[in-house]
Amino acid sequence: MSTEKMAEVEESFQRAMGLKKMVDRWRNSHTHNLWQMTLSRRRNPYAILRMQDIMVQELSLVNKQLLMVRQAALHQLFEKEHRQYQQELNQMGKAFYVERL
């Protein structure tokens, strides 16, 4: 074989090796991506369940706090109405019976 022919064969071989390396890298990358997608599919249901559990706990705490706030507001309303009723009775010259200890 001539030197030129050998150079062409060598160049062709180098291009083929470059293409093979590129295909191998793509195949490895593709396999890695498929593996990552499979992992995320497995993890996501558990993450969703954890988030739902946390949301249920938070809603429970919020409902308890809301109940406490509403009870406090109702208590303040009753106290205000009691004072107002006491003032009205005092203006009429009457009072509540209070047992002294």
PDB file of N, CA and C in Angstrom:
ATOM      1  N   MET A   1       0.830  -1.187   0.000  1.00  0.00           N
ATOM      2  CA  MET A   1       0.000   0.000   0.000  1.00  0.00           C
ATOM      3  C   MET A   1       0.869   1.242   0.000  1.00  0.00           C
ATOM      4  N   SER A   2       0.330   2.243  -0.630  1.00  0.00           N
ATOM      5  CA  SER A   2       1.089   3.475  -0.688  1.00  0.00           C
ATOM      6  C   SER A   2       0.926   4.260   0.600  1.00  0.00           C
ATOM      7  N   THR A   3       1.781   5.216   0.792  1.00  0.00           N
ATOM      8  CA  THR A   3       1.764   6.042   1.992  1.00  0.00           C
ATOM      9  C   THR A   3       0.491   6.859   2.071  1.00  0.00           C
ATOM     10  N   GLU A   4       0.045   7.346   0.928  1.00  0.00           N
ATOM     11  CA  GLU A   4      -1.190   8.141   0.907  1.00  0.00           C
ATOM     12  C   GLU A   4      -2.383   7.267   1.295  1.00  0.00           C
ATOM     13  N   LYS A   5      -2.402   6.063   0.793  1.00  0.00           N
ATOM     14  CA  LYS A   5      -3.490   5.143   1.086  1.00  0.00           C
ATOM     15  C   LYS A   5      -3.482   4.796   2.579  1.00  0.00           C
ATOM     16  N   MET A   6      -2.291   4.595   3.140  1.00  0.00           N
ATOM     17  CA  MET A   6      -2.163   4.285   4.559  1.00  0.00           C
ATOM     18  C   MET A   6      -2.648   5.469   5.409  1.00  0.00           C
ATOM     19  N   ALA A   7      -2.349   6.682   4.986  1.00  0.00           N
ATOM     20  CA  ALA A   7      -2.776   7.876   5.705  1.00  0.00           C
ATOM     21  C   ALA A   7      -4.292   7.984   5.689  1.00  0.00           C
ATOM     22  N   GLU A   8      -4.901   7.688   4.523  1.00  0.00           N
ATOM     23  CA  GLU A   8      -6.355   7.739   4.415  1.00  0.00           C
ATOM     24  C   GLU A   8      -7.009   6.685   5.306  1.00  0.00           C
ATOM     25  N   VAL A   9      -6.434   5.486   5.323  1.00  0.00           N
ATOM     26  CA  VAL A   9      -6.969   4.415   6.168  1.00  0.00           C
ATOM     27  C   VAL A   9      -6.841   4.819   7.639  1.00  0.00           C
ATOM     28  N   GLU A  10      -5.697   5.367   7.991  1.00  0.00           N
ATOM     29  CA  GLU A  10      -5.464   5.810   9.381  1.00  0.00           C
ATOM     30  C   GLU A  10      -6.453   6.911   9.763  1.00  0.00           C
ATOM     31  N   GLU A  11      -6.673   7.864   8.872  1.00  0.00           N
ATOM     32  CA  GLU A  11      -7.604   8.963   9.127  1.00  0.00           C
ATOM     33  C   GLU A  11      -9.028   8.433   9.264  1.00  0.00           C
ATOM     34  N   SER A  12      -9.394   7.509   8.385  1.00  0.00           N
ATOM     35  CA  SER A  12     -10.717   6.908   8.442  1.00  0.00           C
ATOM     36  C   SER A  12     -10.896   6.138   9.751  1.00  0.00           C
ATOM     37  N   PHE A  13      -9.860   5.426  10.143  1.00  0.00           N
ATOM     38  CA  PHE A  13      -9.896   4.674  11.397  1.00  0.00           C
ATOM     39  C   PHE A  13     -10.054   5.627  12.591  1.00  0.00           C
ATOM     40  N   GLN A  14      -9.346   6.739  12.573  1.00  0.00           N
ATOM     41  CA  GLN A  14      -9.442   7.731  13.661  1.00  0.00           C
ATOM     42  C   GLN A  14     -10.853   8.318  13.733  1.00  0.00           C
ATOM     43  N   ARG A  15     -11.443   8.631  12.563  1.00  0.00           N
ATOM     44  CA  ARG A  15     -12.814   9.147  12.544  1.00  0.00           C
ATOM     45  C   ARG A  15     -13.799   8.118  13.098  1.00  0.00           C
ATOM     46  N   ALA A  16     -13.595   6.857  12.695  1.00  0.00           N
ATOM     47  CA  ALA A  16     -14.478   5.789  13.177  1.00  0.00           C
ATOM     48  C   ALA A  16     -14.347   5.631  14.696  1.00  0.00           C
ATOM     49  N   MET A  17     -13.147   5.718  15.209  1.00  0.00           N
ATOM     50  CA  MET A  17     -12.932   5.607  16.659  1.00  0.00           C
ATOM     51  C   MET A  17     -13.566   6.800  17.388  1.00  0.00           C
ATOM     52  N   GLY A  18     -13.451   7.996  16.807  1.00  0.00           N
ATOM     53  CA  GLY A  18     -14.083   9.184  17.387  1.00  0.00           C
ATOM     54  C   GLY A  18     -15.592   9.037  17.430  1.00  0.00           C
ATOM     55  N   LEU A  19     -16.162   8.531  16.326  1.00  0.00           N
ATOM     56  CA  LEU A  19     -17.609   8.313  16.286  1.00  0.00           C
ATOM     57  C   LEU A  19     -18.024   7.244  17.303  1.00  0.00           C
ATOM     58  N   LYS A  20     -17.226   6.164  17.415  1.00  0.00           N
ATOM     59  CA  LYS A  20     -17.541   5.112  18.373  1.00  0.00           C
ATOM     60  C   LYS A  20     -17.520   5.662  19.800  1.00  0.00           C
ATOM     61  N   LYS A  21     -16.511   6.496  20.119  1.00  0.00           N
ATOM     62  CA  LYS A  21     -16.437   7.103  21.457  1.00  0.00           C
ATOM     63  C   LYS A  21     -17.648   7.993  21.710  1.00  0.00           C
ATOM     64  N   MET A  22     -18.050   8.750  20.684  1.00  0.00           N
ATOM     65  CA  MET A  22     -19.197   9.642  20.839  1.00  0.00           C
ATOM     66  C   MET A  22     -20.474   8.827  21.074  1.00  0.00           C
ATOM     67  N   VAL A  23     -20.642   7.727  20.315  1.00  0.00           N
ATOM     68  CA  VAL A  23     -21.810   6.872  20.493  1.00  0.00           C
ATOM     69  C   VAL A  23     -21.790   6.228  21.875  1.00  0.00           C
ATOM     70  N   ASP A  24     -20.620   5.789  22.320  1.00  0.00           N
ATOM     71  CA  ASP A  24     -20.499   5.189  23.661  1.00  0.00           C
ATOM     72  C   ASP A  24     -20.857   6.202  24.754  1.00  0.00           C
ATOM     73  N   ARG A  25     -20.365   7.432  24.611  1.00  0.00           N
ATOM     74  CA  ARG A  25     -20.707   8.471  25.595  1.00  0.00           C
ATOM     75  C   ARG A  25     -22.208   8.730  25.601  1.00  0.00           C
ATOM     76  N   TRP A  26     -22.823   8.807  24.403  1.00  0.00           N
ATOM     77  CA  TRP A  26     -24.265   9.026  24.319  1.00  0.00           C
ATOM     78  C   TRP A  26     -25.016   7.867  24.969  1.00  0.00           C
ATOM     79  N   ARG A  27     -24.586   6.626  24.697  1.00  0.00           N
ATOM     80  CA  ARG A  27     -25.241   5.447  25.252  1.00  0.00           C
ATOM     81  C   ARG A  27     -25.127   5.456  26.795  1.00  0.00           C
ATOM     82  N   ASN A  28     -23.952   5.775  27.310  1.00  0.00           N
ATOM     83  CA  ASN A  28     -23.766   5.850  28.761  1.00  0.00           C
ATOM     84  C   ASN A  28     -24.635   6.947  29.369  1.00  0.00           C
ATOM     85  N   SER A  29     -24.675   8.090  28.700  1.00  0.00           N
ATOM     86  CA  SER A  29     -25.493   9.199  29.180  1.00  0.00           C
ATOM     87  C   SER A  29     -26.969   8.819  29.165  1.00  0.00           C
ATOM     88  N   HIS A  30     -27.401   8.173  28.100  1.00  0.00           N
ATOM     89  CA  HIS A  30     -28.793   7.749  27.972  1.00  0.00           C
ATOM     90  C   HIS A  30     -29.147   6.739  29.070  1.00  0.00           C
ATOM     91  N   THR A  31     -28.269   5.778  29.300  1.00  0.00           N
ATOM     92  CA  THR A  31     -28.493   4.779  30.355  1.00  0.00           C
ATOM     93  C   THR A  31     -28.570   5.453  31.712  1.00  0.00           C
ATOM     94  N   HIS A  32     -27.670   6.402  31.963  1.00  0.00           N
ATOM     95  CA  HIS A  32     -27.665   7.125  33.232  1.00  0.00           C
ATOM     96  C   HIS A  32     -28.974   7.914  33.413  1.00  0.00           C
ATOM     97  N   ASN A  33     -29.428   8.571  32.343  1.00  0.00           N
ATOM     98  CA  ASN A  33     -30.685   9.329  32.416  1.00  0.00           C
ATOM     99  C   ASN A  33     -31.878   8.422  32.680  1.00  0.00           C
ATOM    100  N   LEU A  34     -31.911   7.260  32.018  1.00  0.00           N
ATOM    101  CA  LEU A  34     -32.997   6.312  32.273  1.00  0.00           C
ATOM    102  C   LEU A  34     -32.983   5.849  33.724  1.00  0.00           C
ATOM    103  N   TRP A  35     -31.799   5.602  34.251  1.00  0.00           N
ATOM    104  CA  TRP A  35     -31.655   5.173  35.645  1.00  0.00           C
ATOM    105  C   TRP A  35     -32.153   6.267  36.589  1.00  0.00           C
ATOM    106  N   GLN A  36     -31.778   7.519  36.299  1.00  0.00           N
ATOM    107  CA  GLN A  36     -32.222   8.648  37.127  1.00  0.00           C
ATOM    108  C   GLN A  36     -33.744   8.798  37.081  1.00  0.00           C
ATOM    109  N   MET A  37     -34.325   8.628  35.894  1.00  0.00           N
ATOM    110  CA  MET A  37     -35.782   8.745  35.781  1.00  0.00           C
ATOM    111  C   MET A  37     -36.470   7.646  36.575  1.00  0.00           C
ATOM    112  N   THR A  38     -35.917   6.431  36.516  1.00  0.00           N
ATOM    113  CA  THR A  38     -36.495   5.324  37.285  1.00  0.00           C
ATOM    114  C   THR A  38     -36.404   5.613  38.782  1.00  0.00           C
ATOM    115  N   LEU A  39     -35.257   6.124  39.209  1.00  0.00           N
ATOM    116  CA  LEU A  39     -35.089   6.478  40.634  1.00  0.00           C
ATOM    117  C   LEU A  39     -36.079   7.550  41.054  1.00  0.00           C
ATOM    118  N   SER A  40     -36.246   8.581  40.222  1.00  0.00           N
ATOM    119  CA  SER A  40     -37.154   9.665  40.599  1.00  0.00           C
ATOM    120  C   SER A  40     -38.595   9.170  40.635  1.00  0.00           C
ATOM    121  N   ARG A  41     -38.940   8.235  39.751  1.00  0.00           N
ATOM    122  CA  ARG A  41     -40.292   7.674  39.790  1.00  0.00           C
ATOM    123  C   ARG A  41     -40.520   6.896  41.077  1.00  0.00           C
ATOM    124  N   ARG A  42     -39.490   6.236  41.557  1.00  0.00           N
ATOM    125  CA  ARG A  42     -39.627   5.485  42.803  1.00  0.00           C
ATOM    126  C   ARG A  42     -39.659   6.404  44.005  1.00  0.00           C
ATOM    127  N   ARG A  43     -38.850   7.456  43.959  1.00  0.00           N
ATOM    128  CA  ARG A  43     -38.768   8.369  45.102  1.00  0.00           C
ATOM    129  C   ARG A  43     -39.983   9.274  45.201  1.00  0.00           C
ATOM    130  N   ASN A  44     -40.496   9.731  44.069  1.00  0.00           N
ATOM    131  CA  ASN A  44     -41.568  10.716  44.075  1.00  0.00           C
ATOM    132  C   ASN A  44     -42.808  10.287  44.843  1.00  0.00           C
ATOM    133  N   PRO A  45     -43.281   9.046  44.707  1.00  0.00           N
ATOM    134  CA  PRO A  45     -44.468   8.681  45.500  1.00  0.00           C
ATOM    135  C   PRO A  45     -44.226   8.820  47.000  1.00  0.00           C
ATOM    136  N   TYR A  46     -43.026   8.454  47.435  1.00  0.00           N
ATOM    137  CA  TYR A  46     -42.718   8.592  48.859  1.00  0.00           C
ATOM    138  C   TYR A  46     -42.632  10.059  49.261  1.00  0.00           C
ATOM    139  N   ALA A  47     -42.045  10.873  48.394  1.00  0.00           N
ATOM    140  CA  ALA A  47     -41.961  12.309  48.686  1.00  0.00           C
ATOM    141  C   ALA A  47     -43.354  12.914  48.732  1.00  0.00           C
ATOM    142  N   ILE A  48     -44.213  12.495  47.810  1.00  0.00           N
ATOM    143  CA  ILE A  48     -45.585  13.012  47.789  1.00  0.00           C
ATOM    144  C   ILE A  48     -46.320  12.586  49.050  1.00  0.00           C
ATOM    145  N   LEU A  49     -46.143  11.332  49.461  1.00  0.00           N
ATOM    146  CA  LEU A  49     -46.787  10.859  50.691  1.00  0.00           C
ATOM    147  C   LEU A  49     -46.282  11.637  51.906  1.00  0.00           C
ATOM    148  N   ARG A  50     -44.969  11.892  51.952  1.00  0.00           N
ATOM    149  CA  ARG A  50     -44.418  12.671  53.068  1.00  0.00           C
ATOM    150  C   ARG A  50     -44.995  14.078  53.084  1.00  0.00           C
ATOM    151  N   MET A  51     -45.080  14.710  51.903  1.00  0.00           N
ATOM    152  CA  MET A  51     -45.627  16.066  51.837  1.00  0.00           C
ATOM    153  C   MET A  51     -47.094  16.075  52.248  1.00  0.00           C
ATOM    154  N   GLN A  52     -47.854  15.059  51.815  1.00  0.00           N
ATOM    155  CA  GLN A  52     -49.255  14.997  52.207  1.00  0.00           C
ATOM    156  C   GLN A  52     -49.388  14.818  53.714  1.00  0.00           C
ATOM    157  N   ASP A  53     -48.536  13.989  54.304  1.00  0.00           N
ATOM    158  CA  ASP A  53     -48.561  13.782  55.747  1.00  0.00           C
ATOM    159  C   ASP A  53     -48.230  15.079  56.484  1.00  0.00           C
ATOM    160  N   ILE A  54     -47.233  15.798  55.998  1.00  0.00           N
ATOM    161  CA  ILE A  54     -46.859  17.080  56.606  1.00  0.00           C
ATOM    162  C   ILE A  54     -48.005  18.076  56.482  1.00  0.00           C
ATOM    163  N   MET A  55     -48.666  18.088  55.314  1.00  0.00           N
ATOM    164  CA  MET A  55     -49.791  19.008  55.129  1.00  0.00           C
ATOM    165  C   MET A  55     -50.933  18.680  56.083  1.00  0.00           C
ATOM    166  N   VAL A  56     -51.205  17.390  56.282  1.00  0.00           N
ATOM    167  CA  VAL A  56     -52.263  16.989  57.218  1.00  0.00           C
ATOM    168  C   VAL A  56     -51.912  17.441  58.630  1.00  0.00           C
ATOM    169  N   GLN A  57     -50.645  17.260  59.023  1.00  0.00           N
ATOM    170  CA  GLN A  57     -50.214  17.694  60.355  1.00  0.00           C
ATOM    171  C   GLN A  57     -50.341  19.205  60.497  1.00  0.00           C
ATOM    172  N   GLU A  58     -49.907  19.944  59.467  1.00  0.00           N
ATOM    173  CA  GLU A  58     -49.990  21.401  59.528  1.00  0.00           C
ATOM    174  C   GLU A  58     -51.438  21.864  59.603  1.00  0.00           C
ATOM    175  N   LEU A  59     -52.315  21.243  58.815  1.00  0.00           N
ATOM    176  CA  LEU A  59     -53.728  21.615  58.863  1.00  0.00           C
ATOM    177  C   LEU A  59     -54.323  21.338  60.235  1.00  0.00           C
ATOM    178  N   SER A  60     -53.921  20.242  60.846  1.00  0.00           N
ATOM    179  CA  SER A  60     -54.397  19.924  62.184  1.00  0.00           C
ATOM    180  C   SER A  60     -53.958  21.001  63.181  1.00  0.00           C
ATOM    181  N   LEU A  61     -52.685  21.403  63.094  1.00  0.00           N
ATOM    182  CA  LEU A  61     -52.181  22.450  63.994  1.00  0.00           C
ATOM    183  C   LEU A  61     -52.873  23.781  63.735  1.00  0.00           C
ATOM    184  N   VAL A  62     -53.088  24.109  62.465  1.00  0.00           N
ATOM    185  CA  VAL A  62     -53.764  25.367  62.119  1.00  0.00           C
ATOM    186  C   VAL A  62     -55.188  25.363  62.662  1.00  0.00           C
ATOM    187  N   ASN A  63     -55.881  24.223  62.530  1.00  0.00           N
ATOM    188  CA  ASN A  63     -57.241  24.142  63.048  1.00  0.00           C
ATOM    189  C   ASN A  63     -57.268  24.311  64.568  1.00  0.00           C
ATOM    190  N   LYS A  64     -56.285  23.738  65.261  1.00  0.00           N
ATOM    191  CA  LYS A  64     -56.215  23.906  66.717  1.00  0.00           C
ATOM    192  C   LYS A  64     -55.977  25.371  67.077  1.00  0.00           C
ATOM    193  N   GLN A  65     -55.065  26.015  66.353  1.00  0.00           N
ATOM    194  CA  GLN A  65     -54.789  27.423  66.620  1.00  0.00           C
ATOM    195  C   GLN A  65     -56.008  28.282  66.314  1.00  0.00           C
ATOM    196  N   LEU A  66     -56.682  27.994  65.217  1.00  0.00           N
ATOM    197  CA  LEU A  66     -57.884  28.743  64.862  1.00  0.00           C
ATOM    198  C   LEU A  66     -58.944  28.579  65.939  1.00  0.00           C
ATOM    199  N   LEU A  67     -59.103  27.372  66.449  1.00  0.00           N
ATOM    200  CA  LEU A  67     -60.061  27.128  67.521  1.00  0.00           C
ATOM    201  C   LEU A  67     -59.708  27.950  68.760  1.00  0.00           C
ATOM    202  N   MET A  68     -58.419  27.982  69.116  1.00  0.00           N
ATOM    203  CA  MET A  68     -57.996  28.766  70.281  1.00  0.00           C
ATOM    204  C   MET A  68     -58.274  30.248  70.075  1.00  0.00           C
ATOM    205  N   VAL A  69     -57.999  30.759  68.873  1.00  0.00           N
ATOM    206  CA  VAL A  69     -58.235  32.175  68.582  1.00  0.00           C
ATOM    207  C   VAL A  69     -59.732  32.480  68.669  1.00  0.00           C
ATOM    208  N   ARG A  70     -60.557  31.605  68.115  1.00  0.00           N
ATOM    209  CA  ARG A  70     -62.003  31.821  68.154  1.00  0.00           C
ATOM    210  C   ARG A  70     -62.526  31.756  69.588  1.00  0.00           C
ATOM    211  N   GLN A  71     -61.998  30.824  70.383  1.00  0.00           N
ATOM    212  CA  GLN A  71     -62.412  30.736  71.783  1.00  0.00           C
ATOM    213  C   GLN A  71     -62.026  31.992  72.545  1.00  0.00           C
ATOM    214  N   ALA A  72     -60.818  32.514  72.285  1.00  0.00           N
ATOM    215  CA  ALA A  72     -60.375  33.731  72.959  1.00  0.00           C
ATOM    216  C   ALA A  72     -61.254  34.919  72.555  1.00  0.00           C
ATOM    217  N   ALA A  73     -61.573  35.009  71.262  1.00  0.00           N
ATOM    218  CA  ALA A  73     -62.425  36.103  70.795  1.00  0.00           C
ATOM    219  C   ALA A  73     -63.820  35.998  71.416  1.00  0.00           C
ATOM    220  N   LEU A  74     -64.361  34.795  71.507  1.00  0.00           N
ATOM    221  CA  LEU A  74     -65.669  34.591  72.118  1.00  0.00           C
ATOM    222  C   LEU A  74     -65.635  34.945  73.601  1.00  0.00           C
ATOM    223  N   HIS A  75     -64.553  34.569  74.272  1.00  0.00           N
ATOM    224  CA  HIS A  75     -64.401  34.896  75.691  1.00  0.00           C
ATOM    225  C   HIS A  75     -64.379  36.416  75.891  1.00  0.00           C
ATOM    226  N   GLN A  76     -63.618  37.121  75.020  1.00  0.00           N
ATOM    227  CA  GLN A  76     -63.569  38.578  75.110  1.00  0.00           C
ATOM    228  C   GLN A  76     -64.949  39.186  74.864  1.00  0.00           C
ATOM    229  N   LEU A  77     -65.681  38.647  73.902  1.00  0.00           N
ATOM    230  CA  LEU A  77     -67.024  39.139  73.612  1.00  0.00           C
ATOM    231  C   LEU A  77     -67.940  38.959  74.823  1.00  0.00           C
ATOM    232  N   PHE A  78     -67.898  37.780  75.463  1.00  0.00           N
ATOM    233  CA  PHE A  78     -68.718  37.545  76.651  1.00  0.00           C
ATOM    234  C   PHE A  78     -68.349  38.482  77.791  1.00  0.00           C
ATOM    235  N   GLU A  79     -67.047  38.707  77.980  1.00  0.00           N
ATOM    236  CA  GLU A  79     -66.600  39.630  79.041  1.00  0.00           C
ATOM    237  C   GLU A  79     -67.120  41.044  78.767  1.00  0.00           C
ATOM    238  N   LYS A  80     -67.014  41.470  77.501  1.00  0.00           N
ATOM    239  CA  LYS A  80     -67.472  42.808  77.131  1.00  0.00           C
ATOM    240  C   LYS A  80     -68.981  42.942  77.373  1.00  0.00           C
ATOM    241  N   GLU A  81     -69.749  41.926  76.933  1.00  0.00           N
ATOM    242  CA  GLU A  81     -71.192  41.965  77.141  1.00  0.00           C
ATOM    243  C   GLU A  81     -71.545  41.930  78.627  1.00  0.00           C
ATOM    244  N   HIS A  82     -70.786  41.179  79.418  1.00  0.00           N
ATOM    245  CA  HIS A  82     -71.016  41.108  80.861  1.00  0.00           C
ATOM    246  C   HIS A  82     -70.791  42.481  81.511  1.00  0.00           C
ATOM    247  N   ARG A  83     -69.672  43.130  81.128  1.00  0.00           N
ATOM    248  CA  ARG A  83     -69.395  44.471  81.674  1.00  0.00           C
ATOM    249  C   ARG A  83     -70.487  45.455  81.269  1.00  0.00           C
ATOM    250  N   GLN A  84     -70.899  45.368  80.001  1.00  0.00           N
ATOM    251  CA  GLN A  84     -71.943  46.274  79.505  1.00  0.00           C
ATOM    252  C   GLN A  84     -73.257  46.039  80.278  1.00  0.00           C
ATOM    253  N   TYR A  85     -73.607  44.787  80.484  1.00  0.00           N
ATOM    254  CA  TYR A  85     -74.833  44.457  81.214  1.00  0.00           C
ATOM    255  C   TYR A  85     -74.736  44.931  82.666  1.00  0.00           C
ATOM    256  N   GLN A  86     -73.540  44.797  83.263  1.00  0.00           N
ATOM    257  CA  GLN A  86     -73.323  45.269  84.643  1.00  0.00           C
ATOM    258  C   GLN A  86     -73.516  46.785  84.716  1.00  0.00           C
ATOM    259  N   GLN A  87     -72.972  47.507  83.723  1.00  0.00           N
ATOM    260  CA  GLN A  87     -73.125  48.961  83.711  1.00  0.00           C
ATOM    261  C   GLN A  87     -74.597  49.347  83.586  1.00  0.00           C
ATOM    262  N   GLU A  88     -75.324  48.665  82.727  1.00  0.00           N
ATOM    263  CA  GLU A  88     -76.747  48.966  82.566  1.00  0.00           C
ATOM    264  C   GLU A  88     -77.503  48.708  83.864  1.00  0.00           C
ATOM    265  N   LEU A  89     -77.181  47.605  84.551  1.00  0.00           N
ATOM    266  CA  LEU A  89     -77.832  47.312  85.829  1.00  0.00           C
ATOM    267  C   LEU A  89     -77.462  48.353  86.888  1.00  0.00           C
ATOM    268  N   ASN A  90     -76.186  48.775  86.898  1.00  0.00           N
ATOM    269  CA  ASN A  90     -75.743  49.800  87.859  1.00  0.00           C
ATOM    270  C   ASN A  90     -76.488  51.110  87.622  1.00  0.00           C
ATOM    271  N   GLN A  91     -76.724  51.467  86.355  1.00  0.00           N
ATOM    272  CA  GLN A  91     -77.453  52.698  86.058  1.00  0.00           C
ATOM    273  C   GLN A  91     -78.894  52.606  86.544  1.00  0.00           C
ATOM    274  N   MET A  92     -79.429  51.399  86.575  1.00  0.00           N
ATOM    275  CA  MET A  92     -80.796  51.199  87.061  1.00  0.00           C
ATOM    276  C   MET A  92     -80.810  51.011  88.579  1.00  0.00           C
ATOM    277  N   GLY A  93     -79.634  51.004  89.198  1.00  0.00           N
ATOM    278  CA  GLY A  93     -79.553  50.825  90.642  1.00  0.00           C
ATOM    279  C   GLY A  93     -79.600  49.369  91.059  1.00  0.00           C
ATOM    280  N   LYS A  94     -79.316  48.486  90.173  1.00  0.00           N
ATOM    281  CA  LYS A  94     -79.334  47.056  90.488  1.00  0.00           C
ATOM    282  C   LYS A  94     -77.927  46.492  90.301  1.00  0.00           C
ATOM    283  N   ALA A  95     -77.719  45.250  90.785  1.00  0.00           N
ATOM    284  CA  ALA A  95     -76.401  44.623  90.653  1.00  0.00           C
ATOM    285  C   ALA A  95     -76.545  43.121  90.596  1.00  0.00           C
ATOM    286  N   PHE A  96     -75.486  42.469  90.149  1.00  0.00           N
ATOM    287  CA  PHE A  96     -75.434  41.013  90.178  1.00  0.00           C
ATOM    288  C   PHE A  96     -75.195  40.546  91.598  1.00  0.00           C
ATOM    289  N   TYR A  97     -75.714  39.396  91.919  1.00  0.00           N
ATOM    290  CA  TYR A  97     -75.428  38.792  93.217  1.00  0.00           C
ATOM    291  C   TYR A  97     -74.066  38.123  93.103  1.00  0.00           C
ATOM    292  N   VAL A  98     -73.123  38.519  93.965  1.00  0.00           N
ATOM    293  CA  VAL A  98     -71.786  37.936  93.964  1.00  0.00           C
ATOM    294  C   VAL A  98     -71.552  37.345  95.337  1.00  0.00           C
ATOM    295  N   GLU A  99     -71.298  36.060  95.378  1.00  0.00           N
ATOM    296  CA  GLU A  99     -71.052  35.382  96.656  1.00  0.00           C
ATOM    297  C   GLU A  99     -69.618  35.652  97.066  1.00  0.00           C
ATOM    298  N   ARG A 100     -69.456  36.143  98.288  1.00  0.00           N
ATOM    299  CA  ARG A 100     -68.105  36.409  98.790  1.00  0.00           C
ATOM    300  C   ARG A 100     -67.598  35.214  99.570  1.00  0.00           C
ATOM    301  N   LEU A 101     -66.363  34.914  99.410  1.00  0.00           N
ATOM    302  CA  LEU A 101     -65.790  33.795 100.139  1.00  0.00           C
ATOM    303  C   LEU A 101     -65.031  34.225 101.352  1.00  0.00           C
TER     304      LEU A 101
END
